[in-house]
């Protein structure tokens, strides 16, 4: 049964540029412009009309956008919940500028070992993450640690949890790695069973539905779980509506200050109807599209996702705006 028929999340790619070279991502290889304040402000108006509640300012590395603080301020004035994930390299310089503008601030950290983390990210950023945590806390921010769980780093969770997140009372977000276009990887049953032990830990966010979906073989096109195109809106740095999701990106439409009309148009809605049903959608388990998909339709993944979603939004103080 469908609970929500409108998009709830916008993945707003402020740029595809990145100052890291993570081995499980290829976005840093793409040339890219930066979004403009004028276009973004008009899009914010239309996103509000469409029912969107959360804007994820993403990239690339979103802090490379010199006007990110202004974009966040515009979004906050329109009542959106804002989220930003960063590798930490630029946060110490931008922290005061960004203070109070990000509801869900995530610092990426994949290992307690400096050399291992920096090797995976393709750049020396471990020390900047630790510095960013201290600065954020000193400014009264509530950052999260975003841990990408891979088959070779799951043993690292314990040290990060015990020595970084617990002492600082930070939320540890454990995101199972996903695979697309021969980038990234998948987790085996042994790794999934290990992760299950973490889902009920204090200050840990691990969506049990992510694990269940992987055990079920991901999305199946004959009975799709993915609602990416109807629950999320993806906007590119070129101010294009990207469908059915960023990772497929099969269709791109110039917005031209008409996002509301464009999204509601017959041609776009015809594409939306194909969400999760395309040949490339078979087996998909991409977290950033499954999280909103689990929240708009009642099924077993909805119930598995609900406890962690409520818990996280309670911790962050955003539950009134989400539910």
mmCIF file of C-alpha atoms in Angstrom, residues 54-251:
data_model
loop_
_atom_site.group_PDB
_atom_site.id
_atom_site.type_symbol
_atom_site.label_atom_id
_atom_site.label_comp_id
_atom_site.label_asym_id
_atom_site.label_seq_id
_atom_site.Cartn_x
_atom_site.Cartn_y
_atom_site.Cartn_z
ATOM 1 C CA UNK A 54 14.775 16.902 2.783
ATOM 2 C CA UNK A 55 17.486 18.301 0.518
ATOM 3 C CA UNK A 56 20.760 16.407 0.414
ATOM 4 C CA UNK A 57 23.422 18.807 -0.856
ATOM 5 C CA UNK A 58 25.793 16.338 -2.409
ATOM 6 C CA UNK A 59 28.525 15.874 -4.970
ATOM 7 C CA UNK A 60 31.406 15.318 -5.539
ATOM 8 C CA UNK A 61 32.563 17.190 -2.513
ATOM 9 C CA UNK A 62 29.819 19.740 -1.693
ATOM 10 C CA UNK A 63 32.168 21.998 0.287
ATOM 11 C CA UNK A 64 33.998 22.791 -2.942
ATOM 12 C CA UNK A 65 31.001 25.022 -3.764
ATOM 13 C CA UNK A 66 32.034 28.439 -2.504
ATOM 14 C CA UNK A 67 28.409 29.486 -1.927
ATOM 15 C CA UNK A 68 27.271 26.334 -0.149
ATOM 16 C CA UNK A 69 26.432 28.322 2.988
ATOM 17 C CA UNK A 70 24.176 30.606 0.966
ATOM 18 C CA UNK A 71 22.456 27.650 -0.666
ATOM 19 C CA UNK A 72 21.861 26.083 2.745
ATOM 20 C CA UNK A 73 20.500 29.338 4.128
ATOM 21 C CA UNK A 74 18.005 29.625 1.269
ATOM 22 C CA UNK A 75 16.910 26.030 1.850
ATOM 23 C CA UNK A 76 16.538 26.537 5.596
ATOM 24 C CA UNK A 77 14.437 29.669 5.056
ATOM 25 C CA UNK A 78 12.027 27.563 3.024
ATOM 26 C CA UNK A 79 11.772 25.005 5.809
ATOM 27 C CA UNK A 80 13.776 22.140 4.335
ATOM 28 C CA UNK A 81 15.772 19.645 6.366
ATOM 29 C CA UNK A 82 19.341 19.865 5.066
ATOM 30 C CA UNK A 83 22.037 17.222 4.891
ATOM 31 C CA UNK A 84 25.677 17.349 3.785
ATOM 32 C CA UNK A 85 28.313 14.616 3.647
ATOM 33 C CA UNK A 86 31.958 15.665 3.458
ATOM 34 C CA UNK A 87 35.404 14.076 3.495
ATOM 35 C CA UNK A 88 36.460 16.753 5.985
ATOM 36 C CA UNK A 89 39.237 18.343 3.956
ATOM 37 C CA UNK A 90 37.565 21.743 3.722
ATOM 38 C CA UNK A 91 35.344 21.697 6.788
ATOM 39 C CA UNK A 92 37.831 23.322 9.203
ATOM 40 C CA UNK A 93 37.982 26.374 6.920
ATOM 41 C CA UNK A 94 34.222 26.500 6.294
ATOM 42 C CA UNK A 95 32.897 25.426 9.712
ATOM 43 C CA UNK A 96 31.925 28.825 11.109
ATOM 44 C CA UNK A 97 30.340 29.768 7.797
ATOM 45 C CA UNK A 98 28.203 26.604 7.829
ATOM 46 C CA UNK A 99 27.282 26.683 11.519
ATOM 47 C CA UNK A 100 23.603 26.031 12.173
ATOM 48 C CA UNK A 101 22.726 25.448 8.519
ATOM 49 C CA UNK A 102 23.118 21.652 8.304
ATOM 50 C CA UNK A 103 20.641 19.417 10.124
ATOM 51 C CA UNK A 104 22.471 16.199 9.253
ATOM 52 C CA UNK A 105 26.217 16.731 8.920
ATOM 53 C CA UNK A 106 28.155 13.580 8.033
ATOM 54 C CA UNK A 107 31.927 13.102 8.139
ATOM 55 C CA UNK A 108 33.115 10.105 6.111
ATOM 56 C CA UNK A 109 35.435 7.761 7.988
ATOM 57 C CA UNK A 110 36.039 4.186 6.846
ATOM 58 C CA UNK A 111 38.850 3.008 9.125
ATOM 59 C CA UNK A 112 40.377 3.730 12.515
ATOM 60 C CA UNK A 113 43.752 3.284 10.833
ATOM 61 C CA UNK A 114 44.922 6.504 9.194
ATOM 62 C CA UNK A 115 46.839 4.839 6.348
ATOM 63 C CA UNK A 116 43.974 2.500 5.483
ATOM 64 C CA UNK A 117 41.380 5.300 5.422
ATOM 65 C CA UNK A 118 43.559 7.640 3.369
ATOM 66 C CA UNK A 119 44.423 4.897 0.882
ATOM 67 C CA UNK A 120 40.744 4.126 0.324
ATOM 68 C CA UNK A 121 39.935 7.791 -0.166
ATOM 69 C CA UNK A 122 42.908 8.417 -2.456
ATOM 70 C CA UNK A 123 43.946 11.469 -0.453
ATOM 71 C CA UNK A 124 45.188 12.268 3.050
ATOM 72 C CA UNK A 125 42.026 13.285 4.888
ATOM 73 C CA UNK A 126 41.993 11.198 8.097
ATOM 74 C CA UNK A 127 43.504 13.950 10.243
ATOM 75 C CA UNK A 128 41.076 16.480 8.763
ATOM 76 C CA UNK A 129 38.128 14.284 9.774
ATOM 77 C CA UNK A 130 39.319 14.185 13.385
ATOM 78 C CA UNK A 131 39.961 17.928 13.317
ATOM 79 C CA UNK A 132 36.527 18.516 11.808
ATOM 80 C CA UNK A 133 34.860 16.545 14.609
ATOM 81 C CA UNK A 134 36.516 18.709 17.266
ATOM 82 C CA UNK A 135 35.641 21.946 15.496
ATOM 83 C CA UNK A 136 32.044 20.921 14.865
ATOM 84 C CA UNK A 137 31.526 19.962 18.501
ATOM 85 C CA UNK A 138 33.089 23.226 19.678
ATOM 86 C CA UNK A 139 30.527 25.101 17.560
ATOM 87 C CA UNK A 140 27.614 23.176 19.052
ATOM 88 C CA UNK A 141 27.043 21.040 15.951
ATOM 89 C CA UNK A 142 25.949 17.380 16.094
ATOM 90 C CA UNK A 143 27.956 15.644 13.352
ATOM 91 C CA UNK A 144 27.671 11.975 12.440
ATOM 92 C CA UNK A 145 30.380 9.542 11.386
ATOM 93 C CA UNK A 146 29.480 7.896 8.077
ATOM 94 C CA UNK A 147 31.155 4.514 7.762
ATOM 95 C CA UNK A 148 31.022 2.695 4.425
ATOM 96 C CA UNK A 149 31.026 -0.987 5.337
ATOM 97 C CA UNK A 150 33.112 -3.115 2.963
ATOM 98 C CA UNK A 151 34.250 -6.702 3.154
ATOM 99 C CA UNK A 152 37.758 -5.602 4.193
ATOM 100 C CA UNK A 153 36.946 -3.012 6.883
ATOM 101 C CA UNK A 154 34.045 -4.358 8.952
ATOM 102 C CA UNK A 155 36.457 -5.244 11.750
ATOM 103 C CA UNK A 156 37.241 -1.518 12.028
ATOM 104 C CA UNK A 157 33.752 -0.618 13.278
ATOM 105 C CA UNK A 158 34.500 -1.571 16.878
ATOM 106 C CA UNK A 159 37.437 0.814 17.290
ATOM 107 C CA UNK A 160 35.663 3.727 15.608
ATOM 108 C CA UNK A 161 32.618 3.119 17.796
ATOM 109 C CA UNK A 162 34.561 2.764 21.056
ATOM 110 C CA UNK A 163 37.177 5.460 20.549
ATOM 111 C CA UNK A 164 35.519 8.085 18.361
ATOM 112 C CA UNK A 165 31.732 7.973 18.342
ATOM 113 C CA UNK A 166 30.912 6.892 21.911
ATOM 114 C CA UNK A 167 33.270 9.308 23.723
ATOM 115 C CA UNK A 168 31.919 12.192 21.647
ATOM 116 C CA UNK A 169 28.302 10.961 21.703
ATOM 117 C CA UNK A 170 28.177 10.947 17.921
ATOM 118 C CA UNK A 171 25.898 8.828 15.769
ATOM 119 C CA UNK A 172 27.740 6.170 13.790
ATOM 120 C CA UNK A 173 26.002 5.630 10.453
ATOM 121 C CA UNK A 174 26.928 2.271 8.960
ATOM 122 C CA UNK A 175 26.170 2.173 5.252
ATOM 123 C CA UNK A 176 26.709 -1.155 3.447
ATOM 124 C CA UNK A 177 28.713 -0.581 0.278
ATOM 125 C CA UNK A 178 26.869 -0.942 -3.029
ATOM 126 C CA UNK A 179 27.978 -1.732 -6.552
ATOM 127 C CA UNK A 180 27.164 -0.055 -9.870
ATOM 128 C CA UNK A 181 28.843 0.105 -13.292
ATOM 129 C CA UNK A 182 31.663 -2.141 -12.031
ATOM 130 C CA UNK A 183 32.351 0.381 -9.242
ATOM 131 C CA UNK A 184 32.185 -0.594 -5.578
ATOM 132 C CA UNK A 185 31.414 -4.112 -4.439
ATOM 133 C CA UNK A 186 28.882 -6.295 -2.642
ATOM 134 C CA UNK A 187 28.842 -7.900 0.784
ATOM 135 C CA UNK A 188 28.689 -11.632 1.419
ATOM 136 C CA UNK A 189 26.471 -13.416 3.918
ATOM 137 C CA UNK A 190 29.237 -13.498 6.522
ATOM 138 C CA UNK A 191 29.688 -9.720 6.384
ATOM 139 C CA UNK A 192 25.931 -9.112 6.469
ATOM 140 C CA UNK A 193 25.549 -11.328 9.536
ATOM 141 C CA UNK A 194 28.361 -9.413 11.228
ATOM 142 C CA UNK A 195 26.651 -6.092 10.499
ATOM 143 C CA UNK A 196 23.379 -7.316 11.972
ATOM 144 C CA UNK A 197 25.054 -7.330 15.376
ATOM 145 C CA UNK A 198 25.384 -3.555 15.183
ATOM 146 C CA UNK A 199 21.860 -2.514 14.272
ATOM 147 C CA UNK A 200 20.584 -2.160 17.862
ATOM 148 C CA UNK A 201 23.672 -0.598 19.398
ATOM 149 C CA UNK A 202 23.431 2.779 21.108
ATOM 150 C CA UNK A 203 24.262 5.699 18.802
ATOM 151 C CA UNK A 204 24.399 3.407 15.751
ATOM 152 C CA UNK A 205 22.223 3.896 12.679
ATOM 153 C CA UNK A 206 22.106 0.808 10.496
ATOM 154 C CA UNK A 207 18.984 0.334 8.439
ATOM 155 C CA UNK A 208 17.997 -3.326 8.793
ATOM 156 C CA UNK A 209 16.100 -3.066 5.503
ATOM 157 C CA UNK A 210 19.425 -2.482 3.683
ATOM 158 C CA UNK A 211 20.639 -5.855 4.915
ATOM 159 C CA UNK A 212 17.349 -7.631 4.195
ATOM 160 C CA UNK A 213 17.298 -6.282 0.643
ATOM 161 C CA UNK A 214 20.806 -7.596 0.016
ATOM 162 C CA UNK A 215 19.853 -11.007 1.371
ATOM 163 C CA UNK A 216 16.883 -10.989 -1.030
ATOM 164 C CA UNK A 217 19.128 -10.262 -4.008
ATOM 165 C CA UNK A 218 18.326 -6.556 -4.273
ATOM 166 C CA UNK A 219 15.550 -4.987 -6.315
ATOM 167 C CA UNK A 220 13.688 -7.300 -8.692
ATOM 168 C CA UNK A 221 12.169 -5.794 -11.802
ATOM 169 C CA UNK A 222 9.149 -8.113 -11.773
ATOM 170 C CA UNK A 223 8.162 -6.783 -8.327
ATOM 171 C CA UNK A 224 10.218 -3.625 -7.773
ATOM 172 C CA UNK A 225 10.986 -2.287 -4.326
ATOM 173 C CA UNK A 226 12.765 0.782 -5.716
ATOM 174 C CA UNK A 227 10.687 3.965 -5.809
ATOM 175 C CA UNK A 228 13.630 6.203 -6.650
ATOM 176 C CA UNK A 229 11.952 8.335 -9.316
ATOM 177 C CA UNK A 230 8.737 8.979 -7.366
ATOM 178 C CA UNK A 231 10.213 9.383 -3.873
ATOM 179 C CA UNK A 232 13.343 11.327 -4.885
ATOM 180 C CA UNK A 233 14.236 14.134 -7.228
ATOM 181 C CA UNK A 234 17.752 14.296 -8.635
ATOM 182 C CA UNK A 235 19.112 17.622 -9.880
ATOM 183 C CA UNK A 236 22.474 17.785 -11.664
ATOM 184 C CA UNK A 237 25.049 20.614 -11.504
ATOM 185 C CA UNK A 238 23.875 21.587 -15.002
ATOM 186 C CA UNK A 239 20.394 22.251 -13.581
ATOM 187 C CA UNK A 240 18.912 19.152 -15.149
ATOM 188 C CA UNK A 241 16.291 16.792 -13.808
ATOM 189 C CA UNK A 242 18.000 13.388 -13.916
ATOM 190 C CA UNK A 243 15.927 10.211 -14.224
ATOM 191 C CA UNK A 244 15.271 7.591 -13.045
ATOM 192 C CA UNK A 245 18.136 8.192 -10.587
ATOM 193 C CA UNK A 246 21.666 9.554 -10.607
ATOM 194 C CA UNK A 247 23.366 6.194 -11.003
ATOM 195 C CA UNK A 248 21.444 5.251 -14.132
ATOM 196 C CA UNK A 249 21.009 8.808 -15.368
ATOM 197 C CA UNK A 250 19.397 7.581 -18.581
ATOM 198 C CA UNK A 251 17.400 10.767 -19.152
#
